[in-house]
mmCIF file of C-alpha atoms in Angstrom:
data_model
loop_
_atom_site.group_PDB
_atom_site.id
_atom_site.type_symbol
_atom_site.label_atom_id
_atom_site.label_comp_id
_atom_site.label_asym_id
_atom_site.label_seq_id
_atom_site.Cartn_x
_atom_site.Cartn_y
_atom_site.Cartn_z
ATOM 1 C CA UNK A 1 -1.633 -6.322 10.175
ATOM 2 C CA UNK A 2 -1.272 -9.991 10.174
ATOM 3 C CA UNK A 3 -5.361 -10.143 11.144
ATOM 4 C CA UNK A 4 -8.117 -12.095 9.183
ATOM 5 C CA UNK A 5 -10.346 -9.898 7.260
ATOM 6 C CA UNK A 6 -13.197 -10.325 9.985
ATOM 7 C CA UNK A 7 -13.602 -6.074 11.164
ATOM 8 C CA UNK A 8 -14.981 -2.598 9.556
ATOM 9 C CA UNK A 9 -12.152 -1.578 8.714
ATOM 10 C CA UNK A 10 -11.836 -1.413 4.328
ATOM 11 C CA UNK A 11 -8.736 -3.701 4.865
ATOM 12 C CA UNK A 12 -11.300 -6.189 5.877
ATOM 13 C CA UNK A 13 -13.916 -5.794 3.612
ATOM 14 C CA UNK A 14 -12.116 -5.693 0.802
ATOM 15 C CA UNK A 15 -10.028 -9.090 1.511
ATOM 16 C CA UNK A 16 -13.428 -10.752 3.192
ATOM 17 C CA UNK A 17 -13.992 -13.940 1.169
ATOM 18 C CA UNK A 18 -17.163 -12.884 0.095
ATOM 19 C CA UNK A 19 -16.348 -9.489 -1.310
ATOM 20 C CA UNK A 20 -16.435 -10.675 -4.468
ATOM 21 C CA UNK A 21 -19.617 -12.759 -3.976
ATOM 22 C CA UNK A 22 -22.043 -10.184 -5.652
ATOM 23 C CA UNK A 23 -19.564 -8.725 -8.533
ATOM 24 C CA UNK A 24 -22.114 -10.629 -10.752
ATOM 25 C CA UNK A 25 -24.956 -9.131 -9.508
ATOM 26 C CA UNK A 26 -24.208 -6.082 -8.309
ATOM 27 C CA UNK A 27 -25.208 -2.445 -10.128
ATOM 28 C CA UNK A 28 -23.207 -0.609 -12.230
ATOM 29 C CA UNK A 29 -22.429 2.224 -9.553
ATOM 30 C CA UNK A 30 -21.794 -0.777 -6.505
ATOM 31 C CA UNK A 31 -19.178 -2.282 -8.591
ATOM 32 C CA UNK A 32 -17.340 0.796 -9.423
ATOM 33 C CA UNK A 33 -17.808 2.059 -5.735
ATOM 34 C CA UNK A 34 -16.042 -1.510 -5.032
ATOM 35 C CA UNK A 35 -13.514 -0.988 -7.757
ATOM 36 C CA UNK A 36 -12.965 2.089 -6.382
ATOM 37 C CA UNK A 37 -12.342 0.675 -2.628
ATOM 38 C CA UNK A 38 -10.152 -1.669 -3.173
ATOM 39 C CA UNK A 39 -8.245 1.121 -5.176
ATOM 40 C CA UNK A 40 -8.104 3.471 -2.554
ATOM 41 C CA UNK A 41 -7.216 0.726 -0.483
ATOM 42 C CA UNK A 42 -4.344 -0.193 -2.352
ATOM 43 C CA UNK A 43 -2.783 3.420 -2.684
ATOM 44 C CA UNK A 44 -3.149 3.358 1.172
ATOM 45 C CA UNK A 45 -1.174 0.272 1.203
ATOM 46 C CA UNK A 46 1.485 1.543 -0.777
ATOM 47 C CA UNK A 47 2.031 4.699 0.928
ATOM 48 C CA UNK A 48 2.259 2.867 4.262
ATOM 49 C CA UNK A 49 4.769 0.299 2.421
ATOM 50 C CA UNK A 50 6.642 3.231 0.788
ATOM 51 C CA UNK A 51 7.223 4.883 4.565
ATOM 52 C CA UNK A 52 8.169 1.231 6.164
ATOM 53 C CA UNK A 53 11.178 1.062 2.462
ATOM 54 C CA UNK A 54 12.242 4.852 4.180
ATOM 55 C CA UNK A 55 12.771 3.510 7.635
ATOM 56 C CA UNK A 56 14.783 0.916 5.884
ATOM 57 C CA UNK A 57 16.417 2.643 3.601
ATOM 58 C CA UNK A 58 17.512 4.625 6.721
ATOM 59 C CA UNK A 59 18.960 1.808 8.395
ATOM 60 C CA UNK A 60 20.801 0.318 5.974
ATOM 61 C CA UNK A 61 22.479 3.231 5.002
ATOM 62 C CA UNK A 62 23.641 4.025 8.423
ATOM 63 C CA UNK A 63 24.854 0.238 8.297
ATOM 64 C CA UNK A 64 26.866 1.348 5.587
ATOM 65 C CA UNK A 65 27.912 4.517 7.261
ATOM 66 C CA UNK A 66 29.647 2.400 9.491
ATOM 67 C CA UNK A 67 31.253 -0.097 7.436
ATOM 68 C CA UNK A 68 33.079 3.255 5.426
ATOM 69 C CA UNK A 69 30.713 2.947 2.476
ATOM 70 C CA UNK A 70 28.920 6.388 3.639
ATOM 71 C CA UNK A 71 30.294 9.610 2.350
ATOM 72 C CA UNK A 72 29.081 11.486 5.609
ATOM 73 C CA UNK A 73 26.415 12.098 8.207
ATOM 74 C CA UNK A 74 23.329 10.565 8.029
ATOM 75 C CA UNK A 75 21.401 13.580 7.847
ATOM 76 C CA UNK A 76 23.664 15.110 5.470
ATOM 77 C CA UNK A 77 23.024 12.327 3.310
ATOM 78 C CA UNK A 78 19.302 12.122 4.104
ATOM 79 C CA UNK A 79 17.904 13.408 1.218
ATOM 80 C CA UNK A 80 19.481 11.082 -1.041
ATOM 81 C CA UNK A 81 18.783 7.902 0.701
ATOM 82 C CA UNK A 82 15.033 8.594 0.620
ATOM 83 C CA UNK A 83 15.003 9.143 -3.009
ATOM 84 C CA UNK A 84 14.409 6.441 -5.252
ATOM 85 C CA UNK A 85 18.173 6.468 -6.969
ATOM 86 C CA UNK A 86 19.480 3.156 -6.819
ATOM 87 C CA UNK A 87 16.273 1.199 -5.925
ATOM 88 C CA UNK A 88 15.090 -1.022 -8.365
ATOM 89 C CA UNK A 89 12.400 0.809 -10.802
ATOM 90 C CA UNK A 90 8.488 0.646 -8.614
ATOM 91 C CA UNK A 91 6.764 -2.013 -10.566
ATOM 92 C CA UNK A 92 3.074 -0.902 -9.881
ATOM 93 C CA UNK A 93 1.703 -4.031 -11.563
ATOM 94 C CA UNK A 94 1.210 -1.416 -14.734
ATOM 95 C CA UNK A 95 -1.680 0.564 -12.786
ATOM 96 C CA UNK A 96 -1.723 4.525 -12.945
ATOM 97 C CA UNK A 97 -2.634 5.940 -9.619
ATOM 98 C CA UNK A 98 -5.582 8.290 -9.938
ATOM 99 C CA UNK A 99 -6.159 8.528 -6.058
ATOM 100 C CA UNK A 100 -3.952 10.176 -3.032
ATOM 101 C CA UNK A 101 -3.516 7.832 0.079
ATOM 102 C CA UNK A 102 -6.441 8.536 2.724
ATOM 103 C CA UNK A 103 -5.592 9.042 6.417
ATOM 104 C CA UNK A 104 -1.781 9.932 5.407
ATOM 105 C CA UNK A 105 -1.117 10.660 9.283
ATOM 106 C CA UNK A 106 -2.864 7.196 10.671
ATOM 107 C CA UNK A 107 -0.811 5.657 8.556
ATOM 108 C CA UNK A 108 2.598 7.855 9.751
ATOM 109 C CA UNK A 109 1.001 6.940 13.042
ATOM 110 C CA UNK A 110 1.353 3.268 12.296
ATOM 111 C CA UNK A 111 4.915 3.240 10.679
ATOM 112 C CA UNK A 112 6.170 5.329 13.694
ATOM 113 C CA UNK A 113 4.455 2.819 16.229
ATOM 114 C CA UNK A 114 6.038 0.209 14.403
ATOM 115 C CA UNK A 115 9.728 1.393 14.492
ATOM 116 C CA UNK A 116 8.817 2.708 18.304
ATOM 117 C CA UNK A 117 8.273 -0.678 18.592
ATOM 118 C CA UNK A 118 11.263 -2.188 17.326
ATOM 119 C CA UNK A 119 13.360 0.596 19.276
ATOM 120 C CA UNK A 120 14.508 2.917 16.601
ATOM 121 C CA UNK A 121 14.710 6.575 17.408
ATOM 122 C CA UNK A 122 18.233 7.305 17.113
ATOM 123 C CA UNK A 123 19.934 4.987 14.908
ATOM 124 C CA UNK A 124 23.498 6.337 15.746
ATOM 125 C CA UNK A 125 22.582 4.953 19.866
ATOM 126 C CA UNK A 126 22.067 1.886 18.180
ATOM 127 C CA UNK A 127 24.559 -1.041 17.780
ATOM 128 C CA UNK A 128 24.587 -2.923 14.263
ATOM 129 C CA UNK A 129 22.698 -5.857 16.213
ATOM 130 C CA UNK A 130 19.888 -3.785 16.856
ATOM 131 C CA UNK A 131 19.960 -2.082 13.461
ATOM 132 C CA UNK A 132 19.479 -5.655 11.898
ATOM 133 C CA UNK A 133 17.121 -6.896 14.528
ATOM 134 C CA UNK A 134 15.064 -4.053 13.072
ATOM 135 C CA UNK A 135 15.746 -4.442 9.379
ATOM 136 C CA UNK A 136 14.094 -7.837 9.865
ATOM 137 C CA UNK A 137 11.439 -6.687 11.788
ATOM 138 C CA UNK A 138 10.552 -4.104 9.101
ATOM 139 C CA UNK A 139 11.315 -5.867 5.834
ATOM 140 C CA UNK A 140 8.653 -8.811 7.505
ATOM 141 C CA UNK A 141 6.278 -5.902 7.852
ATOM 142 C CA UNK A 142 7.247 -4.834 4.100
ATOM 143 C CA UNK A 143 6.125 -8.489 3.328
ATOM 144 C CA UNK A 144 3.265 -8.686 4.718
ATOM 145 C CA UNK A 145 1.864 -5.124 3.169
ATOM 146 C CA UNK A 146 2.612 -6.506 -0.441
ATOM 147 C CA UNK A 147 1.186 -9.308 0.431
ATOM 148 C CA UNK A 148 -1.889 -7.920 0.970
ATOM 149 C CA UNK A 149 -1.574 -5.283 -1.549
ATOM 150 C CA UNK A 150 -1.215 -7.961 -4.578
ATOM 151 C CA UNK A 151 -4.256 -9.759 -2.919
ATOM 152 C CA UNK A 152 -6.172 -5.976 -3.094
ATOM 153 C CA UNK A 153 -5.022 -5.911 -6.784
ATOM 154 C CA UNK A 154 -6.631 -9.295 -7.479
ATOM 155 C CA UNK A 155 -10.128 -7.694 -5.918
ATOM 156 C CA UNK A 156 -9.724 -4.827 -8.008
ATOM 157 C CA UNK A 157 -9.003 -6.387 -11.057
ATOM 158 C CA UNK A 158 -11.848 -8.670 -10.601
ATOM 159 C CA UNK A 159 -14.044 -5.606 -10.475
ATOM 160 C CA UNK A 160 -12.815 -3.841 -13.410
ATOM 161 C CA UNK A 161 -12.924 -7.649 -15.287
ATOM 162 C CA UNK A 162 -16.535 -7.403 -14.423
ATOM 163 C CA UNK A 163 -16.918 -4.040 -15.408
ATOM 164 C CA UNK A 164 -14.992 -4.564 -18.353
ATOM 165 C CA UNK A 165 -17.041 -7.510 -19.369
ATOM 166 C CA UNK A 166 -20.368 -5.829 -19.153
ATOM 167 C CA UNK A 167 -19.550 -3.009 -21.558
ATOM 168 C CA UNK A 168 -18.102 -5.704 -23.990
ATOM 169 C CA UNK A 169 -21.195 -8.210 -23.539
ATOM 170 C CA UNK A 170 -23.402 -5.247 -24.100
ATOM 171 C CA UNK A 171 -24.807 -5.661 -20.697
ATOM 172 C CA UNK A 172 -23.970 -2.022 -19.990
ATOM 173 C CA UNK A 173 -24.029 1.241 -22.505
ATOM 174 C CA UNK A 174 -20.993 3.498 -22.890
ATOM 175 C CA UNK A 175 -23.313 6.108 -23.598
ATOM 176 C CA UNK A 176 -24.510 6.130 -20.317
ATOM 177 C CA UNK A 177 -21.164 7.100 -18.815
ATOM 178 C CA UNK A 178 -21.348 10.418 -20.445
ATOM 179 C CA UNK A 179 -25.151 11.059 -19.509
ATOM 180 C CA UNK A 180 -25.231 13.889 -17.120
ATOM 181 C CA UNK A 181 -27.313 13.223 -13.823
ATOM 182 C CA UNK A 182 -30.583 14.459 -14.266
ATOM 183 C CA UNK A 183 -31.253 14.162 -17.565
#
């Protein structure tokens, strides 16, 4: 994922450099469908993030397993290491998800590539080594996808700004929000 924005894929359009060339200009509808993209793209990016934070979550608690700070098996303990109690509160950058990921199993796809990868399957086969070996390699990857998510937000945010600004300016008509099509 470390790839200039140069493809198809929304990724790319979104982060092109000259996504943001036509906010100005564009319609009403074509900046909220862009809005909306880079939206949907971040939601994506988060749930892909979130599943990389399980594999390490994961890790590091068989790490502590180990060292005699786990109070069993991992799997017996499974369900409380993926749940969000003791990790620091999500700071969404104060936006209110209104959209479910897209292509949920792609992106399972990718997280399981990744950690096939970096040779997890069984962390128990694994010596602490390895386990850290991957811990880097994922946290990078965790990097890298807020990274890019905070640079979506900025594309977003410029959209809504725009948006925003055109309702305050006058330039567009709350009114016409509640039209229904056809009339």
């Amino acid at each position: 994922m470390s790839t200039q924005p140069t493809g198809n894929r929304r990724i790319d359009r979104v982060l092109a450099a000259d996504y943001l060339d036509r906010v100005s200009s564009a319609s009403m509808a074509e900046l909220r469908a862009m809005r909306d993209e880079a939206n949907q793209e971040e939601t994506d990016l988060s749930y892909i993030r979130r599943l990389v934070q399980g594999r390490m979550d994961i890790i590091r608690a068989e790490l502590a397993r180990r060292a005699g700070d786990g109070t069993g098996s991992l799997l017996d303990d499974l369900p409380a290491i993926l749940a969000d109690q003791g990790r620091a509160p999500a700071h969404g950058m104060g936006r209110h998800a209104t959209v479910e990921p897209s292509r949920a199993d792609e992106h399972r796809r990718y997280v399981e590539q990744l950690v096939a990868d970096v040779g997890l399957s069984d962390v128990g086969a694994l010596d602490d080594g390895e386990l850290q070996t991957i811990l880097e390699a994922l946290g990078n990857q965790e990097e890298e996808l807020s990274a890019k998510r905070h640079q979506v937000f900025q594309v977003a945010d410029a959209c809504s700004g725009e948006l925003t600004r055109r309702y305050r300016d006058g330039e567009a008509d709350v009114a016409d929000l509640l039209a229904t099509p056809g009339e």
